[in-house]
Amino acid sequence: MSRTVNIALVGVGGQGILLASEVVSLAAMLSGYDVKKSEVHGMAQRGGSVMSEVRYGEKVHSPLIPYGEADFLVSFEALEAVRNADMLALGGTALINTQTIIPVTVSSGQQPWVDDLDDRIERAFQNRILIDALTAARDAGNIRTVNMVMTGALSRLMEISEGAWLQAMKEVIPSKYLEVNLRAFEAGKEAASTK
């Protein structure tokens, strides 16, 4: 592969975005690609925005994705998808968890809630896959595995082998949580394949 693949993973603190980006990065690295990753934590501990950018290819020079050049926008929370829509390239695909989490700025009264979120998502993303990752994670055995549901969905769209994904998860996820995360990953693959 001569071109660089750009993936922006976005959501709010506590959703496991950084763990997911570790799995994505390692799976690409195990597949023989040069990989660069960056993270923006913001107010992650308080439910603030979190973004991780993963780039892989034959040779990657920077971890930062230029605006409008992400091949995939993986949003762990619906409002964050809209907030980061300008990251996605024309023809790129947005994977969006339908879950909404009320941001601190809204719960504190600093900003109003967005009433037309579904309409905004429809207008912002021509190529979108909506996934009820919270329900899939609950069905897999733990609601904290939303991140692996979304990672599994992403894996359906990437040219990385199943073996690389499994090895990456085994290396990144603590063994006592591996089984439930593997179930969540499979649930995400299933959810993406039915869309």
PDB file of C-alpha atoms in Angstrom:
ATOM      1  CA  MET A   1       0.000   0.000   0.000  1.00  0.00           C
ATOM      2  CA  SER A   2       1.594   3.265  -1.070  1.00  0.00           C
ATOM      3  CA  ARG A   3      -1.000   5.639   0.328  1.00  0.00           C
ATOM      4  CA  THR A   4      -1.461   6.534   3.979  1.00  0.00           C
ATOM      5  CA  VAL A   5      -4.692   5.509   5.721  1.00  0.00           C
ATOM      6  CA  ASN A   6      -5.990   8.101   8.189  1.00  0.00           C
ATOM      7  CA  ILE A   7      -8.273   7.202  11.101  1.00  0.00           C
ATOM      8  CA  ALA A   8      -9.687   9.706  13.599  1.00  0.00           C
ATOM      9  CA  LEU A   9     -11.181   8.171  16.754  1.00  0.00           C
ATOM     10  CA  VAL A  10     -13.279  10.632  18.762  1.00  0.00           C
ATOM     11  CA  GLY A  11     -15.508  10.609  21.825  1.00  0.00           C
ATOM     12  CA  VAL A  12     -15.501  11.645  25.453  1.00  0.00           C
ATOM     13  CA  GLY A  13     -13.241  10.782  28.363  1.00  0.00           C
ATOM     14  CA  GLY A  14     -13.861   7.370  29.865  1.00  0.00           C
ATOM     15  CA  GLN A  15     -14.980   5.646  26.655  1.00  0.00           C
ATOM     16  CA  GLY A  16     -11.700   3.832  26.055  1.00  0.00           C
ATOM     17  CA  ILE A  17     -10.698   5.722  22.930  1.00  0.00           C
ATOM     18  CA  LEU A  18      -7.008   5.598  23.767  1.00  0.00           C
ATOM     19  CA  LEU A  19      -7.121   1.828  24.310  1.00  0.00           C
ATOM     20  CA  ALA A  20      -8.938   1.410  20.991  1.00  0.00           C
ATOM     21  CA  SER A  21      -6.318   3.521  19.216  1.00  0.00           C
ATOM     22  CA  GLU A  22      -3.591   1.326  20.743  1.00  0.00           C
ATOM     23  CA  VAL A  23      -5.281  -1.777  19.318  1.00  0.00           C
ATOM     24  CA  VAL A  24      -5.727  -0.159  15.878  1.00  0.00           C
ATOM     25  CA  SER A  25      -2.109   1.056  15.837  1.00  0.00           C
ATOM     26  CA  LEU A  26      -0.670  -2.278  16.899  1.00  0.00           C
ATOM     27  CA  ALA A  27      -2.813  -4.253  14.417  1.00  0.00           C
ATOM     28  CA  ALA A  28      -1.496  -2.040  11.597  1.00  0.00           C
ATOM     29  CA  MET A  29       2.078  -2.357  12.882  1.00  0.00           C
ATOM     30  CA  LEU A  30       1.774  -6.157  13.108  1.00  0.00           C
ATOM     31  CA  SER A  31       0.646  -6.051   9.470  1.00  0.00           C
ATOM     32  CA  GLY A  32       3.958  -4.482   8.497  1.00  0.00           C
ATOM     33  CA  TYR A  33       2.896  -0.849   8.175  1.00  0.00           C
ATOM     34  CA  ASP A  34       4.645   2.245   9.431  1.00  0.00           C
ATOM     35  CA  VAL A  35       2.285   3.700  12.065  1.00  0.00           C
ATOM     36  CA  LYS A  36       2.051   7.102  13.727  1.00  0.00           C
ATOM     37  CA  LYS A  37      -0.442   8.039  16.446  1.00  0.00           C
ATOM     38  CA  SER A  38      -1.345  11.193  18.326  1.00  0.00           C
ATOM     39  CA  GLU A  39      -3.755  11.868  21.169  1.00  0.00           C
ATOM     40  CA  VAL A  40      -5.599  14.933  22.395  1.00  0.00           C
ATOM     41  CA  HIS A  41      -7.010  14.407  25.882  1.00  0.00           C
ATOM     42  CA  GLY A  42      -8.588  17.761  26.677  1.00  0.00           C
ATOM     43  CA  MET A  43     -10.720  17.406  29.799  1.00  0.00           C
ATOM     44  CA  ALA A  44     -10.816  13.632  29.409  1.00  0.00           C
ATOM     45  CA  GLN A  45     -11.269  12.900  33.090  1.00  0.00           C
ATOM     46  CA  ARG A  46     -14.384  15.061  33.234  1.00  0.00           C
ATOM     47  CA  GLY A  47     -16.151  13.685  30.197  1.00  0.00           C
ATOM     48  CA  GLY A  48     -14.492  16.171  27.865  1.00  0.00           C
ATOM     49  CA  SER A  49     -13.595  15.538  24.244  1.00  0.00           C
ATOM     50  CA  VAL A  50     -10.916  13.022  23.363  1.00  0.00           C
ATOM     51  CA  MET A  51      -9.374  12.434  19.941  1.00  0.00           C
ATOM     52  CA  SER A  52      -6.772   9.974  18.788  1.00  0.00           C
ATOM     53  CA  GLU A  53      -5.390  10.071  15.268  1.00  0.00           C
ATOM     54  CA  VAL A  54      -3.880   6.927  13.746  1.00  0.00           C
ATOM     55  CA  ARG A  55      -2.066   6.975  10.406  1.00  0.00           C
ATOM     56  CA  TYR A  56      -0.533   3.960   8.729  1.00  0.00           C
ATOM     57  CA  GLY A  57       1.036   3.127   5.387  1.00  0.00           C
ATOM     58  CA  GLU A  58       4.347   2.364   3.731  1.00  0.00           C
ATOM     59  CA  LYS A  59       5.989   5.475   5.227  1.00  0.00           C
ATOM     60  CA  VAL A  60       4.162   7.964   7.462  1.00  0.00           C
ATOM     61  CA  HIS A  61       5.863  11.257   8.266  1.00  0.00           C
ATOM     62  CA  SER A  62       3.459  12.852  10.761  1.00  0.00           C
ATOM     63  CA  PRO A  63       0.941  11.558  13.302  1.00  0.00           C
ATOM     64  CA  LEU A  64      -1.471  14.416  12.581  1.00  0.00           C
ATOM     65  CA  ILE A  65      -4.301  14.065  10.080  1.00  0.00           C
ATOM     66  CA  PRO A  66      -4.919  17.241   8.076  1.00  0.00           C
ATOM     67  CA  TYR A  67      -8.529  18.436   8.296  1.00  0.00           C
ATOM     68  CA  GLY A  68     -10.643  16.836   5.619  1.00  0.00           C
ATOM     69  CA  GLU A  69      -8.309  13.882   5.067  1.00  0.00           C
ATOM     70  CA  ALA A  70      -9.506  11.165   7.486  1.00  0.00           C
ATOM     71  CA  ASP A  71     -10.525   8.026   5.619  1.00  0.00           C
ATOM     72  CA  PHE A  72     -12.449   6.909   8.696  1.00  0.00           C
ATOM     73  CA  LEU A  73     -14.038   8.908  11.491  1.00  0.00           C
ATOM     74  CA  VAL A  74     -14.837   6.532  14.348  1.00  0.00           C
ATOM     75  CA  SER A  75     -17.065   8.343  16.808  1.00  0.00           C
ATOM     76  CA  PHE A  76     -17.780   6.691  20.139  1.00  0.00           C
ATOM     77  CA  GLU A  77     -20.478   9.298  20.859  1.00  0.00           C
ATOM     78  CA  ALA A  78     -22.966  10.868  18.424  1.00  0.00           C
ATOM     79  CA  LEU A  79     -22.432  14.566  19.202  1.00  0.00           C
ATOM     80  CA  GLU A  80     -18.656  14.157  18.877  1.00  0.00           C
ATOM     81  CA  ALA A  81     -19.222  12.872  15.333  1.00  0.00           C
ATOM     82  CA  VAL A  82     -20.872  16.150  14.353  1.00  0.00           C
ATOM     83  CA  ARG A  83     -18.254  18.214  16.185  1.00  0.00           C
ATOM     84  CA  ASN A  84     -15.484  16.460  14.248  1.00  0.00           C
ATOM     85  CA  ALA A  85     -17.190  16.106  10.861  1.00  0.00           C
ATOM     86  CA  ASP A  86     -14.621  18.379   9.203  1.00  0.00           C
ATOM     87  CA  MET A  87     -11.941  15.732   9.812  1.00  0.00           C
ATOM     88  CA  LEU A  88     -13.525  13.307   7.319  1.00  0.00           C
ATOM     89  CA  ALA A  89     -12.327  13.211   3.709  1.00  0.00           C
ATOM     90  CA  LEU A  90     -14.759  13.464   0.830  1.00  0.00           C
ATOM     91  CA  GLY A  91     -15.762   9.849   0.259  1.00  0.00           C
ATOM     92  CA  GLY A  92     -14.591   8.848   3.746  1.00  0.00           C
ATOM     93  CA  THR A  93     -16.715   6.724   6.069  1.00  0.00           C
ATOM     94  CA  ALA A  94     -18.053   7.683   9.490  1.00  0.00           C
ATOM     95  CA  LEU A  95     -18.696   4.926  12.026  1.00  0.00           C
ATOM     96  CA  ILE A  96     -20.963   6.463  14.645  1.00  0.00           C
ATOM     97  CA  ASN A  97     -22.083   5.038  17.969  1.00  0.00           C
ATOM     98  CA  THR A  98     -25.692   6.184  18.401  1.00  0.00           C
ATOM     99  CA  GLN A  99     -25.151   6.728  22.125  1.00  0.00           C
ATOM    100  CA  THR A 100     -25.245  10.318  23.376  1.00  0.00           C
ATOM    101  CA  ILE A 101     -23.460  11.530  26.473  1.00  0.00           C
ATOM    102  CA  ILE A 102     -24.416  14.952  27.791  1.00  0.00           C
ATOM    103  CA  PRO A 103     -21.239  17.056  27.756  1.00  0.00           C
ATOM    104  CA  VAL A 104     -20.067  18.878  30.868  1.00  0.00           C
ATOM    105  CA  THR A 105     -20.649  22.206  29.113  1.00  0.00           C
ATOM    106  CA  VAL A 106     -24.330  21.302  28.626  1.00  0.00           C
ATOM    107  CA  SER A 107     -24.933  19.810  32.087  1.00  0.00           C
ATOM    108  CA  SER A 108     -23.332  22.898  33.648  1.00  0.00           C
ATOM    109  CA  GLY A 109     -25.569  25.207  31.596  1.00  0.00           C
ATOM    110  CA  GLN A 110     -22.730  26.757  29.580  1.00  0.00           C
ATOM    111  CA  GLN A 111     -24.125  25.503  26.258  1.00  0.00           C
ATOM    112  CA  PRO A 112     -27.534  24.293  25.044  1.00  0.00           C
ATOM    113  CA  TRP A 113     -28.142  20.702  23.939  1.00  0.00           C
ATOM    114  CA  VAL A 114     -28.391  20.031  20.192  1.00  0.00           C
ATOM    115  CA  ASP A 115     -32.009  19.038  19.505  1.00  0.00           C
ATOM    116  CA  ASP A 116     -31.570  18.067  15.851  1.00  0.00           C
ATOM    117  CA  LEU A 117     -28.609  15.712  16.268  1.00  0.00           C
ATOM    118  CA  ASP A 118     -29.953  12.983  13.957  1.00  0.00           C
ATOM    119  CA  ASP A 119     -30.564  15.534  11.191  1.00  0.00           C
ATOM    120  CA  ARG A 120     -27.082  16.987  11.635  1.00  0.00           C
ATOM    121  CA  ILE A 121     -25.533  13.524  11.359  1.00  0.00           C
ATOM    122  CA  GLU A 122     -27.520  12.812   8.207  1.00  0.00           C
ATOM    123  CA  ARG A 123     -26.441  16.118   6.632  1.00  0.00           C
ATOM    124  CA  ALA A 124     -22.794  15.832   7.689  1.00  0.00           C
ATOM    125  CA  PHE A 125     -22.032  12.267   6.597  1.00  0.00           C
ATOM    126  CA  GLN A 126     -22.849  10.851   3.203  1.00  0.00           C
ATOM    127  CA  ASN A 127     -21.135   7.537   4.032  1.00  0.00           C
ATOM    128  CA  ARG A 128     -22.098   6.602   7.562  1.00  0.00           C
ATOM    129  CA  ILE A 129     -22.629   3.453   9.556  1.00  0.00           C
ATOM    130  CA  LEU A 130     -24.680   3.915  12.708  1.00  0.00           C
ATOM    131  CA  ILE A 131     -24.036   1.381  15.444  1.00  0.00           C
ATOM    132  CA  ASP A 132     -25.812   0.914  18.757  1.00  0.00           C
ATOM    133  CA  ALA A 133     -22.496   0.076  20.409  1.00  0.00           C
ATOM    134  CA  LEU A 134     -23.818   0.445  23.947  1.00  0.00           C
ATOM    135  CA  THR A 135     -26.402  -2.309  23.430  1.00  0.00           C
ATOM    136  CA  ALA A 136     -23.850  -4.485  21.625  1.00  0.00           C
ATOM    137  CA  ALA A 137     -21.386  -4.020  24.507  1.00  0.00           C
ATOM    138  CA  ARG A 138     -24.084  -4.842  27.062  1.00  0.00           C
ATOM    139  CA  ASP A 139     -24.981  -7.983  25.099  1.00  0.00           C
ATOM    140  CA  ALA A 140     -21.271  -8.932  24.970  1.00  0.00           C
ATOM    141  CA  GLY A 141     -21.165  -8.783  28.768  1.00  0.00           C
ATOM    142  CA  ASN A 142     -19.841  -5.347  29.765  1.00  0.00           C
ATOM    143  CA  ILE A 143     -20.931  -1.838  28.775  1.00  0.00           C
ATOM    144  CA  ARG A 144     -17.323  -0.669  29.139  1.00  0.00           C
ATOM    145  CA  THR A 145     -16.463  -2.548  25.919  1.00  0.00           C
ATOM    146  CA  VAL A 146     -18.110   0.008  23.616  1.00  0.00           C
ATOM    147  CA  ASN A 147     -14.580   0.792  22.439  1.00  0.00           C
ATOM    148  CA  MET A 148     -14.029  -2.751  21.170  1.00  0.00           C
ATOM    149  CA  VAL A 149     -17.464  -2.821  19.526  1.00  0.00           C
ATOM    150  CA  MET A 150     -16.431   0.258  17.536  1.00  0.00           C
ATOM    151  CA  THR A 151     -12.977  -1.208  16.847  1.00  0.00           C
ATOM    152  CA  GLY A 152     -14.570  -4.412  15.570  1.00  0.00           C
ATOM    153  CA  ALA A 153     -16.817  -2.378  13.272  1.00  0.00           C
ATOM    154  CA  LEU A 154     -13.780  -0.488  11.958  1.00  0.00           C
ATOM    155  CA  SER A 155     -11.936  -3.756  11.327  1.00  0.00           C
ATOM    156  CA  ARG A 156     -14.573  -4.702   8.732  1.00  0.00           C
ATOM    157  CA  LEU A 157     -13.516  -1.709   6.639  1.00  0.00           C
ATOM    158  CA  MET A 158      -9.748  -2.061   6.918  1.00  0.00           C
ATOM    159  CA  GLU A 159      -7.354  -4.333   5.057  1.00  0.00           C
ATOM    160  CA  ILE A 160      -5.781  -5.813   8.177  1.00  0.00           C
ATOM    161  CA  SER A 161      -5.928  -9.542   8.882  1.00  0.00           C
ATOM    162  CA  GLU A 162      -8.050 -11.073  11.604  1.00  0.00           C
ATOM    163  CA  GLY A 163      -4.876 -12.528  13.101  1.00  0.00           C
ATOM    164  CA  ALA A 164      -3.291  -9.079  13.469  1.00  0.00           C
ATOM    165  CA  TRP A 165      -6.399  -7.753  15.234  1.00  0.00           C
ATOM    166  CA  LEU A 166      -6.486 -10.697  17.644  1.00  0.00           C
ATOM    167  CA  GLN A 167      -2.764 -10.448  18.394  1.00  0.00           C
ATOM    168  CA  ALA A 168      -3.066  -6.697  19.007  1.00  0.00           C
ATOM    169  CA  MET A 169      -5.935  -7.205  21.449  1.00  0.00           C
ATOM    170  CA  LYS A 170      -4.024  -9.936  23.288  1.00  0.00           C
ATOM    171  CA  GLU A 171      -1.027  -7.629  23.686  1.00  0.00           C
ATOM    172  CA  VAL A 172      -2.946  -4.495  24.706  1.00  0.00           C
ATOM    173  CA  ILE A 173      -5.895  -5.738  26.774  1.00  0.00           C
ATOM    174  CA  PRO A 174      -5.264  -7.255  30.234  1.00  0.00           C
ATOM    175  CA  SER A 175      -5.926 -11.014  30.140  1.00  0.00           C
ATOM    176  CA  LYS A 176      -8.751 -10.924  32.688  1.00  0.00           C
ATOM    177  CA  TYR A 177     -10.732  -8.608  30.353  1.00  0.00           C
ATOM    178  CA  LEU A 178      -9.735 -10.189  27.054  1.00  0.00           C
ATOM    179  CA  GLU A 179     -12.662 -12.585  26.599  1.00  0.00           C
ATOM    180  CA  VAL A 180     -15.397  -9.961  27.011  1.00  0.00           C
ATOM    181  CA  ASN A 181     -13.484  -7.574  24.741  1.00  0.00           C
ATOM    182  CA  LEU A 182     -13.168 -10.262  22.069  1.00  0.00           C
ATOM    183  CA  ARG A 183     -16.942 -10.794  22.239  1.00  0.00           C
ATOM    184  CA  ALA A 184     -17.474  -7.038  21.895  1.00  0.00           C
ATOM    185  CA  PHE A 185     -15.073  -6.904  18.922  1.00  0.00           C
ATOM    186  CA  GLU A 186     -17.051  -9.684  17.197  1.00  0.00           C
ATOM    187  CA  ALA A 187     -20.320  -7.869  17.959  1.00  0.00           C
ATOM    188  CA  GLY A 188     -18.909  -4.752  16.290  1.00  0.00           C
ATOM    189  CA  LYS A 189     -17.889  -6.705  13.198  1.00  0.00           C
ATOM    190  CA  GLU A 190     -21.383  -8.156  13.031  1.00  0.00           C
ATOM    191  CA  ALA A 191     -23.017  -4.740  13.469  1.00  0.00           C
ATOM    192  CA  ALA A 192     -20.931  -3.226  10.664  1.00  0.00           C
ATOM    193  CA  SER A 193     -21.592  -6.120   8.291  1.00  0.00           C
ATOM    194  CA  THR A 194     -25.370  -5.736   8.586  1.00  0.00           C
ATOM    195  CA  LYS A 195     -25.318  -2.045   7.597  1.00  0.00           C
TER     196      LYS A 195
END
